[in-house]
mmCIF file of N, CA and C in Angstrom:
data_model
loop_
_atom_site.group_PDB
_atom_site.id
_atom_site.type_symbol
_atom_site.label_atom_id
_atom_site.label_comp_id
_atom_site.label_asym_id
_atom_site.label_seq_id
_atom_site.Cartn_x
_atom_site.Cartn_y
_atom_site.Cartn_z
ATOM 1 N N GLU J 1 -29.383 3.199 -12.980
ATOM 2 C CA GLU J 1 -27.903 3.672 -13.397
ATOM 3 C C GLU J 1 -26.855 2.810 -13.355
ATOM 4 N N GLY J 2 -25.996 2.882 -14.231
ATOM 5 C CA GLY J 2 -24.639 1.755 -13.921
ATOM 6 C C GLY J 2 -24.998 0.713 -15.042
ATOM 7 N N LYS J 3 -26.131 0.721 -15.717
ATOM 8 C CA LYS J 3 -26.394 -0.386 -16.466
ATOM 9 C C LYS J 3 -26.532 -0.070 -17.982
ATOM 10 N N LYS J 4 -26.376 -0.555 -18.797
ATOM 11 C CA LYS J 4 -25.943 -0.761 -20.296
ATOM 12 C C LYS J 4 -26.804 -1.682 -20.973
ATOM 13 N N GLY J 5 -27.799 -1.554 -21.666
ATOM 14 C CA GLY J 5 -28.645 -2.668 -22.168
ATOM 15 C C GLY J 5 -29.363 -3.624 -21.052
ATOM 16 N N GLY J 6 -29.742 -3.037 -19.984
ATOM 17 C CA GLY J 6 -30.542 -3.813 -19.244
ATOM 18 C C GLY J 6 -29.302 -4.736 -18.469
ATOM 19 N N ARG J 7 -27.656 -4.370 -18.307
ATOM 20 C CA ARG J 7 -26.934 -5.437 -17.866
ATOM 21 C C ARG J 7 -26.245 -4.218 -17.097
ATOM 22 N N LYS J 8 -25.777 -5.112 -16.045
ATOM 23 C CA LYS J 8 -24.879 -4.076 -14.778
ATOM 24 C C LYS J 8 -23.460 -4.080 -15.314
ATOM 25 N N LYS J 9 -22.939 -2.873 -15.249
ATOM 26 C CA LYS J 9 -21.901 -2.501 -15.746
ATOM 27 C C LYS J 9 -20.808 -3.086 -14.953
ATOM 28 N N VAL J 10 -19.419 -4.159 -15.382
ATOM 29 C CA VAL J 10 -18.734 -4.115 -14.063
ATOM 30 C C VAL J 10 -17.414 -3.280 -14.057
ATOM 31 N N ALA J 11 -16.938 -3.161 -12.938
ATOM 32 C CA ALA J 11 -15.856 -1.757 -12.938
ATOM 33 C C ALA J 11 -14.592 -3.015 -12.996
ATOM 34 N N SER J 12 -13.610 -2.791 -13.991
ATOM 35 C CA SER J 12 -12.665 -3.913 -14.238
ATOM 36 C C SER J 12 -11.272 -2.669 -14.115
ATOM 37 N N ARG J 13 -10.169 -2.991 -13.680
ATOM 38 C CA ARG J 13 -8.811 -2.496 -13.725
ATOM 39 C C ARG J 13 -8.189 -2.746 -14.583
ATOM 40 N N PHE J 14 -8.478 -4.048 -15.388
ATOM 41 C CA PHE J 14 -7.555 -4.273 -16.610
ATOM 42 C C PHE J 14 -8.689 -4.098 -17.845
ATOM 43 N N VAL J 15 -8.576 -3.414 -18.783
ATOM 44 C CA VAL J 15 -9.339 -3.208 -19.725
ATOM 45 C C VAL J 15 -9.491 -4.382 -20.588
ATOM 46 N N PRO J 16 -11.010 -4.464 -20.455
ATOM 47 C CA PRO J 16 -11.643 -5.683 -21.533
ATOM 48 C C PRO J 16 -11.187 -5.565 -22.818
ATOM 49 N N ALA J 17 -10.826 -4.369 -23.743
ATOM 50 C CA ALA J 17 -10.882 -4.203 -24.852
ATOM 51 C C ALA J 17 -9.517 -4.478 -25.024
ATOM 52 N N ARG J 18 -8.619 -4.199 -24.288
ATOM 53 C CA ARG J 18 -7.259 -4.545 -24.778
ATOM 54 C C ARG J 18 -6.991 -5.872 -24.320
ATOM 55 N N ILE J 19 -7.565 -6.860 -23.439
ATOM 56 C CA ILE J 19 -7.684 -7.989 -23.348
ATOM 57 C C ILE J 19 -7.980 -8.478 -24.708
ATOM 58 N N LYS J 20 -8.848 -8.019 -25.155
ATOM 59 C CA LYS J 20 -9.693 -8.802 -26.306
ATOM 60 C C LYS J 20 -8.602 -8.791 -27.467
ATOM 61 N N LYS J 21 -7.841 -7.591 -27.600
ATOM 62 C CA LYS J 21 -7.025 -7.286 -28.510
ATOM 63 C C LYS J 21 -5.904 -8.210 -28.438
ATOM 64 N N ILE J 22 -5.799 -8.124 -27.505
ATOM 65 C CA ILE J 22 -4.425 -9.586 -27.205
ATOM 66 C C ILE J 22 -4.754 -10.931 -27.636
ATOM 67 N N MET J 23 -5.649 -11.129 -26.921
ATOM 68 C CA MET J 23 -6.917 -12.672 -27.538
ATOM 69 C C MET J 23 -6.991 -12.706 -28.890
ATOM 70 N N ARG J 24 -7.001 -11.571 -29.517
ATOM 71 C CA ARG J 24 -7.370 -11.616 -31.097
ATOM 72 C C ARG J 24 -5.713 -12.163 -31.720
ATOM 73 N N GLN J 25 -5.032 -11.782 -31.132
ATOM 74 C CA GLN J 25 -3.618 -11.636 -31.876
ATOM 75 C C GLN J 25 -3.427 -13.074 -32.039
ATOM 76 N N ASP J 26 -3.882 -14.021 -31.239
ATOM 77 C CA ASP J 26 -3.718 -15.750 -31.121
ATOM 78 C C ASP J 26 -4.759 -16.155 -32.400
ATOM 79 N N ASP J 27 -3.765 -16.838 -33.621
ATOM 80 C CA ASP J 27 -4.557 -16.959 -34.623
ATOM 81 C C ASP J 27 -5.697 -18.664 -34.229
ATOM 82 N N ASP J 28 -5.512 -19.013 -33.320
ATOM 83 C CA ASP J 28 -6.470 -19.930 -32.848
ATOM 84 C C ASP J 28 -7.870 -19.673 -32.164
ATOM 85 N N VAL J 29 -7.951 -18.544 -31.945
ATOM 86 C CA VAL J 29 -9.219 -17.953 -31.388
ATOM 87 C C VAL J 29 -10.099 -17.144 -32.334
ATOM 88 N N GLY J 30 -10.982 -17.820 -32.309
ATOM 89 C CA GLY J 30 -12.295 -17.326 -33.243
ATOM 90 C C GLY J 30 -12.879 -16.396 -32.661
ATOM 91 N N LYS J 31 -14.138 -16.297 -32.329
ATOM 92 C CA LYS J 31 -15.218 -15.124 -31.783
ATOM 93 C C LYS J 31 -14.643 -15.654 -30.593
ATOM 94 N N ILE J 32 -15.122 -14.177 -30.220
ATOM 95 C CA ILE J 32 -14.769 -14.136 -28.312
ATOM 96 C C ILE J 32 -16.501 -13.080 -28.066
ATOM 97 N N ALA J 33 -16.851 -14.000 -27.185
ATOM 98 C CA ALA J 33 -17.997 -13.747 -26.157
ATOM 99 C C ALA J 33 -17.763 -12.226 -25.638
ATOM 100 N N ALA J 34 -18.736 -11.172 -25.405
ATOM 101 C CA ALA J 34 -18.353 -10.207 -25.071
ATOM 102 C C ALA J 34 -18.280 -10.276 -23.419
ATOM 103 N N ALA J 35 -18.752 -10.965 -23.009
ATOM 104 C CA ALA J 35 -18.124 -11.475 -20.973
ATOM 105 C C ALA J 35 -16.804 -12.258 -21.298
ATOM 106 N N THR J 36 -16.341 -12.611 -22.190
ATOM 107 C CA THR J 36 -15.021 -13.347 -22.035
ATOM 108 C C THR J 36 -13.875 -12.473 -21.395
ATOM 109 N N PRO J 37 -13.585 -11.184 -22.286
ATOM 110 C CA PRO J 37 -12.701 -10.404 -21.878
ATOM 111 C C PRO J 37 -13.374 -9.884 -20.667
ATOM 112 N N VAL J 38 -14.340 -9.349 -19.695
ATOM 113 C CA VAL J 38 -14.540 -9.070 -18.436
ATOM 114 C C VAL J 38 -14.297 -10.207 -17.764
ATOM 115 N N ALA J 39 -14.359 -11.550 -17.980
ATOM 116 C CA ALA J 39 -14.135 -12.625 -16.971
ATOM 117 C C ALA J 39 -12.816 -12.560 -16.724
ATOM 118 N N VAL J 40 -11.789 -12.642 -18.228
ATOM 119 C CA VAL J 40 -10.406 -12.878 -18.164
ATOM 120 C C VAL J 40 -9.542 -11.649 -17.406
ATOM 121 N N SER J 41 -10.208 -10.394 -17.120
ATOM 122 C CA SER J 41 -10.155 -9.226 -16.518
ATOM 123 C C SER J 41 -10.261 -9.316 -15.084
ATOM 124 N N ARG J 42 -11.098 -9.845 -14.695
ATOM 125 C CA ARG J 42 -11.470 -10.533 -13.142
ATOM 126 C C ARG J 42 -10.559 -10.956 -12.666
ATOM 127 N N ALA J 43 -10.007 -12.468 -13.591
ATOM 128 C CA ALA J 43 -9.141 -13.475 -13.370
ATOM 129 C C ALA J 43 -7.870 -12.842 -12.999
ATOM 130 N N VAL J 44 -7.485 -12.134 -13.889
ATOM 131 C CA VAL J 44 -6.224 -11.125 -14.102
ATOM 132 C C VAL J 44 -6.034 -10.587 -12.770
ATOM 133 N N GLU J 45 -6.829 -9.746 -12.483
ATOM 134 C CA GLU J 45 -6.969 -9.169 -10.848
ATOM 135 C C GLU J 45 -7.106 -9.723 -9.627
ATOM 136 N N LEU J 46 -7.395 -10.903 -9.625
ATOM 137 C CA LEU J 46 -7.445 -11.713 -8.798
ATOM 138 C C LEU J 46 -6.132 -12.488 -8.394
ATOM 139 N N PHE J 47 -5.458 -12.966 -9.471
ATOM 140 C CA PHE J 47 -4.123 -13.223 -9.657
ATOM 141 C C PHE J 47 -3.259 -12.526 -9.274
ATOM 142 N N VAL J 48 -3.170 -11.292 -9.627
ATOM 143 C CA VAL J 48 -1.983 -10.475 -9.353
ATOM 144 C C VAL J 48 -2.762 -10.182 -7.525
ATOM 145 N N ASN J 49 -3.673 -9.939 -6.961
ATOM 146 C CA ASN J 49 -3.937 -9.887 -5.673
ATOM 147 C C ASN J 49 -3.469 -10.670 -4.851
ATOM 148 N N ASP J 50 -3.215 -12.041 -5.524
ATOM 149 C CA ASP J 50 -3.020 -13.321 -4.809
ATOM 150 C C ASP J 50 -1.518 -13.135 -4.508
ATOM 151 N N LEU J 51 -0.927 -12.743 -6.111
ATOM 152 C CA LEU J 51 0.531 -12.832 -5.955
ATOM 153 C C LEU J 51 1.533 -11.712 -4.951
ATOM 154 N N LEU J 52 0.864 -10.727 -5.168
ATOM 155 C CA LEU J 52 1.042 -9.282 -4.451
ATOM 156 C C LEU J 52 0.855 -9.839 -2.949
ATOM 157 N N ALA J 53 -0.045 -10.314 -2.617
ATOM 158 C CA ALA J 53 -0.426 -10.652 -1.034
ATOM 159 C C ALA J 53 0.386 -11.512 -0.425
ATOM 160 N N VAL J 54 1.011 -12.600 -1.273
ATOM 161 C CA VAL J 54 2.258 -13.294 -0.805
ATOM 162 C C VAL J 54 3.981 -12.735 -0.863
ATOM 163 N N ALA J 55 4.167 -11.452 -2.065
ATOM 164 C CA ALA J 55 5.173 -10.810 -1.816
ATOM 165 C C ALA J 55 5.187 -10.045 -0.321
ATOM 166 N N VAL J 56 3.646 -9.255 -0.156
ATOM 167 C CA VAL J 56 3.785 -8.411 0.862
ATOM 168 C C VAL J 56 3.706 -9.044 2.235
ATOM 169 N N ALA J 57 3.467 -10.413 2.371
ATOM 170 C CA ALA J 57 3.653 -11.093 3.567
ATOM 171 C C ALA J 57 4.871 -11.882 4.024
ATOM 172 N N ARG J 58 5.808 -12.102 2.515
ATOM 173 C CA ARG J 58 7.102 -11.915 2.611
ATOM 174 C C ARG J 58 7.915 -10.790 3.277
ATOM 175 N N ALA J 59 7.395 -9.637 2.550
ATOM 176 C CA ALA J 59 7.911 -8.341 2.894
ATOM 177 C C ALA J 59 7.755 -8.202 4.817
ATOM 178 N N GLN J 60 6.813 -8.659 5.279
ATOM 179 C CA GLN J 60 6.320 -8.177 6.668
ATOM 180 C C GLN J 60 7.172 -9.563 7.517
ATOM 181 N N GLN J 61 7.155 -10.615 6.820
ATOM 182 C CA GLN J 61 8.135 -11.592 7.620
ATOM 183 C C GLN J 61 9.544 -11.165 7.763
ATOM 184 N N GLU J 62 9.868 -10.334 6.870
ATOM 185 C CA GLU J 62 11.428 -9.797 7.106
ATOM 186 C C GLU J 62 11.413 -8.715 7.746
ATOM 187 N N GLY J 63 10.307 -7.934 8.303
ATOM 188 C CA GLY J 63 10.162 -6.746 8.712
ATOM 189 C C GLY J 63 10.576 -5.623 7.577
ATOM 190 N N ALA J 64 10.159 -5.750 6.370
ATOM 191 C CA ALA J 64 10.775 -4.769 5.462
ATOM 192 C C ALA J 64 9.578 -3.864 5.158
ATOM 193 N N ARG J 65 9.944 -2.673 4.800
ATOM 194 C CA ARG J 65 8.789 -1.493 4.699
ATOM 195 C C ARG J 65 8.145 -1.473 3.504
ATOM 196 N N THR J 66 9.410 -1.997 2.206
ATOM 197 C CA THR J 66 9.253 -2.059 0.997
ATOM 198 C C THR J 66 9.076 -3.455 0.579
ATOM 199 N N VAL J 67 8.076 -3.775 -0.736
ATOM 200 C CA VAL J 67 8.122 -4.772 -1.265
ATOM 201 C C VAL J 67 8.934 -4.589 -2.371
ATOM 202 N N THR J 68 9.872 -5.817 -2.595
ATOM 203 C CA THR J 68 11.353 -5.745 -3.381
ATOM 204 C C THR J 68 10.497 -6.916 -4.578
ATOM 205 N N ALA J 69 11.666 -7.051 -5.672
ATOM 206 C CA ALA J 69 11.416 -7.880 -6.492
ATOM 207 C C ALA J 69 12.104 -9.157 -5.885
ATOM 208 N N ASN J 70 12.703 -9.381 -5.061
ATOM 209 C CA ASN J 70 13.310 -10.714 -4.325
ATOM 210 C C ASN J 70 12.031 -10.993 -3.353
ATOM 211 N N HIS J 71 11.105 -10.052 -2.738
ATOM 212 C CA HIS J 71 9.934 -10.772 -2.178
ATOM 213 C C HIS J 71 8.763 -11.257 -2.987
ATOM 214 N N PHE J 72 8.630 -10.897 -4.543
ATOM 215 C CA PHE J 72 8.091 -11.734 -5.080
ATOM 216 C C PHE J 72 8.714 -12.964 -5.686
ATOM 217 N N ARG J 73 9.850 -12.710 -5.874
ATOM 218 C CA ARG J 73 10.348 -13.988 -6.085
ATOM 219 C C ARG J 73 10.630 -15.542 -5.053
ATOM 220 N N ASP J 74 11.103 -14.692 -3.880
ATOM 221 C CA ASP J 74 10.533 -15.652 -3.045
ATOM 222 C C ASP J 74 9.398 -16.528 -2.792
ATOM 223 N N GLY J 75 8.405 -15.404 -2.945
ATOM 224 C CA GLY J 75 6.945 -15.585 -2.790
ATOM 225 C C GLY J 75 6.816 -16.861 -3.956
ATOM 226 N N ILE J 76 7.163 -16.607 -5.134
ATOM 227 C CA ILE J 76 7.268 -17.493 -5.880
ATOM 228 C C ILE J 76 7.984 -18.766 -5.781
ATOM 229 N N ARG J 77 8.844 -19.086 -5.424
ATOM 230 C CA ARG J 77 9.818 -19.843 -4.845
ATOM 231 C C ARG J 77 9.123 -20.755 -3.771
ATOM 232 N N ASP J 78 8.423 -20.299 -3.169
ATOM 233 C CA ASP J 78 8.036 -20.997 -1.655
ATOM 234 C C ASP J 78 6.696 -21.617 -1.977
ATOM 235 N N ASN J 79 5.967 -20.955 -2.979
ATOM 236 C CA ASN J 79 4.241 -21.036 -2.928
ATOM 237 C C ASN J 79 4.168 -21.780 -4.309
ATOM 238 N N VAL J 80 3.718 -23.513 -4.054
ATOM 239 C CA VAL J 80 3.343 -24.281 -5.157
ATOM 240 C C VAL J 80 2.406 -23.841 -6.099
ATOM 241 N N GLN J 81 1.542 -22.702 -5.698
ATOM 242 C CA GLN J 81 0.715 -22.039 -6.608
ATOM 243 C C GLN J 81 1.116 -21.124 -7.359
ATOM 244 N N PHE J 82 2.346 -20.622 -7.447
ATOM 245 C CA PHE J 82 3.011 -20.275 -8.703
ATOM 246 C C PHE J 82 4.276 -20.738 -9.322
ATOM 247 N N ASP J 83 4.073 -21.920 -9.054
ATOM 248 C CA ASP J 83 5.472 -22.835 -9.790
ATOM 249 C C ASP J 83 5.725 -22.692 -10.939
ATOM 250 N N PHE J 84 4.529 -22.312 -11.930
ATOM 251 C CA PHE J 84 4.812 -22.193 -13.448
ATOM 252 C C PHE J 84 5.337 -20.748 -13.371
ATOM 253 N N LEU J 85 5.482 -19.777 -12.574
ATOM 254 C CA LEU J 85 6.221 -18.452 -12.678
ATOM 255 C C LEU J 85 7.721 -18.507 -12.707
ATOM 256 N N ARG J 86 8.179 -19.739 -12.272
ATOM 257 C CA ARG J 86 9.428 -20.121 -11.526
ATOM 258 C C ARG J 86 10.383 -19.642 -12.696
ATOM 259 N N ASP J 87 10.521 -20.170 -14.098
ATOM 260 C CA ASP J 87 11.275 -20.048 -14.960
ATOM 261 C C ASP J 87 10.595 -18.299 -15.663
ATOM 262 N N LEU J 88 9.721 -17.701 -15.322
ATOM 263 C CA LEU J 88 9.766 -16.620 -15.283
ATOM 264 C C LEU J 88 10.032 -14.926 -14.507
ATOM 265 N N ALA J 89 10.817 -15.590 -13.399
ATOM 266 C CA ALA J 89 10.780 -14.711 -12.214
ATOM 267 C C ALA J 89 12.140 -14.146 -12.957
ATOM 268 N N ILE J 90 12.239 -13.060 -14.014
ATOM 269 C CA ILE J 90 13.485 -12.334 -14.731
ATOM 270 C C ILE J 90 13.409 -11.153 -13.794
ATOM 271 N N VAL J 91 13.671 -10.434 -13.038
ATOM 272 C CA VAL J 91 13.947 -8.967 -12.781
ATOM 273 C C VAL J 91 14.856 -8.857 -12.180
ATOM 274 N N THR J 92 15.319 -7.353 -12.040
ATOM 275 C CA THR J 92 16.581 -6.782 -11.858
ATOM 276 C C THR J 92 16.527 -6.897 -10.098
ATOM 277 N N GLY J 93 17.552 -6.786 -9.738
ATOM 278 C CA GLY J 93 18.082 -6.691 -8.281
ATOM 279 C C GLY J 93 19.091 -8.208 -8.188
ATOM 280 N N SER J 94 19.016 -8.058 -6.576
ATOM 281 C CA SER J 94 19.994 -9.247 -5.945
ATOM 282 C C SER J 94 18.983 -10.394 -5.759
ATOM 283 N N PHE J 95 19.723 -11.538 -6.610
ATOM 284 C CA PHE J 95 18.880 -12.675 -6.322
ATOM 285 C C PHE J 95 19.963 -14.106 -5.433
ATOM 286 N N GLY J 96 20.755 -13.646 -4.789
ATOM 287 C CA GLY J 96 21.647 -14.595 -3.578
ATOM 288 C C GLY J 96 22.850 -15.289 -5.218
ATOM 289 N N SER J 97 22.671 -16.293 -4.918
ATOM 290 C CA SER J 97 23.941 -17.017 -5.680
ATOM 291 C C SER J 97 23.304 -17.225 -7.112
ATOM 292 N N GLY J 98 22.156 -17.228 -7.210
ATOM 293 C CA GLY J 98 21.683 -17.624 -8.428
ATOM 294 C C GLY J 98 21.751 -16.923 -9.451
ATOM 295 N N GLY J 99 22.160 -15.730 -9.422
ATOM 296 C CA GLY J 99 22.298 -14.118 -10.383
ATOM 297 C C GLY J 99 20.959 -14.053 -10.732
ATOM 298 N N PRO J 100 20.675 -12.761 -11.672
ATOM 299 C CA PRO J 100 19.815 -12.374 -12.193
ATOM 300 C C PRO J 100 19.277 -12.985 -12.874
ATOM 301 N N GLY J 101 17.501 -12.881 -12.737
ATOM 302 C CA GLY J 101 16.921 -14.052 -13.527
ATOM 303 C C GLY J 101 16.994 -15.392 -13.000
ATOM 304 N N LYS J 102 17.200 -15.948 -11.709
ATOM 305 C CA LYS J 102 17.386 -17.264 -11.754
ATOM 306 C C LYS J 102 16.923 -17.271 -10.254
ATOM 307 N N LEU J 103 16.299 -18.604 -10.097
ATOM 308 C CA LEU J 103 15.818 -18.568 -8.708
ATOM 309 C C LEU J 103 16.288 -19.381 -7.813
ATOM 310 N N SER J 104 17.556 -19.163 -7.305
ATOM 311 C CA SER J 104 18.606 -20.088 -6.359
ATOM 312 C C SER J 104 17.384 -20.757 -5.488
ATOM 313 N N GLU J 105 17.921 -22.481 -5.273
ATOM 314 C CA GLU J 105 17.802 -23.337 -4.696
ATOM 315 C C GLU J 105 18.754 -23.422 -3.089
ATOM 316 N N GLU J 106 17.941 -22.593 -2.593
ATOM 317 C CA GLU J 106 18.833 -22.095 -1.174
ATOM 318 C C GLU J 106 18.123 -23.438 -0.086
#
């Protein structure tokens, strides 16, 4: 059970069909192997888990019971692993002197 065509079915939180659809929107992407969207789905899941862990740790440091956009922002700012997200950290809420959508250098 749990097998399709002799292969183990992998549970995924991000639907591989949706990922494949997104990949096909890029004109540079040709054929997509069946395993590729599943691998991308797993990579996205691991990435989200890492980002969430940083935000949760930040909230716990502050003694907060609720993880907020500011915790994500601070985690992105303080963790070199997420440097590529600095310009994308546009969310609503209080962001110190930098204003909405800006990571203030404190």
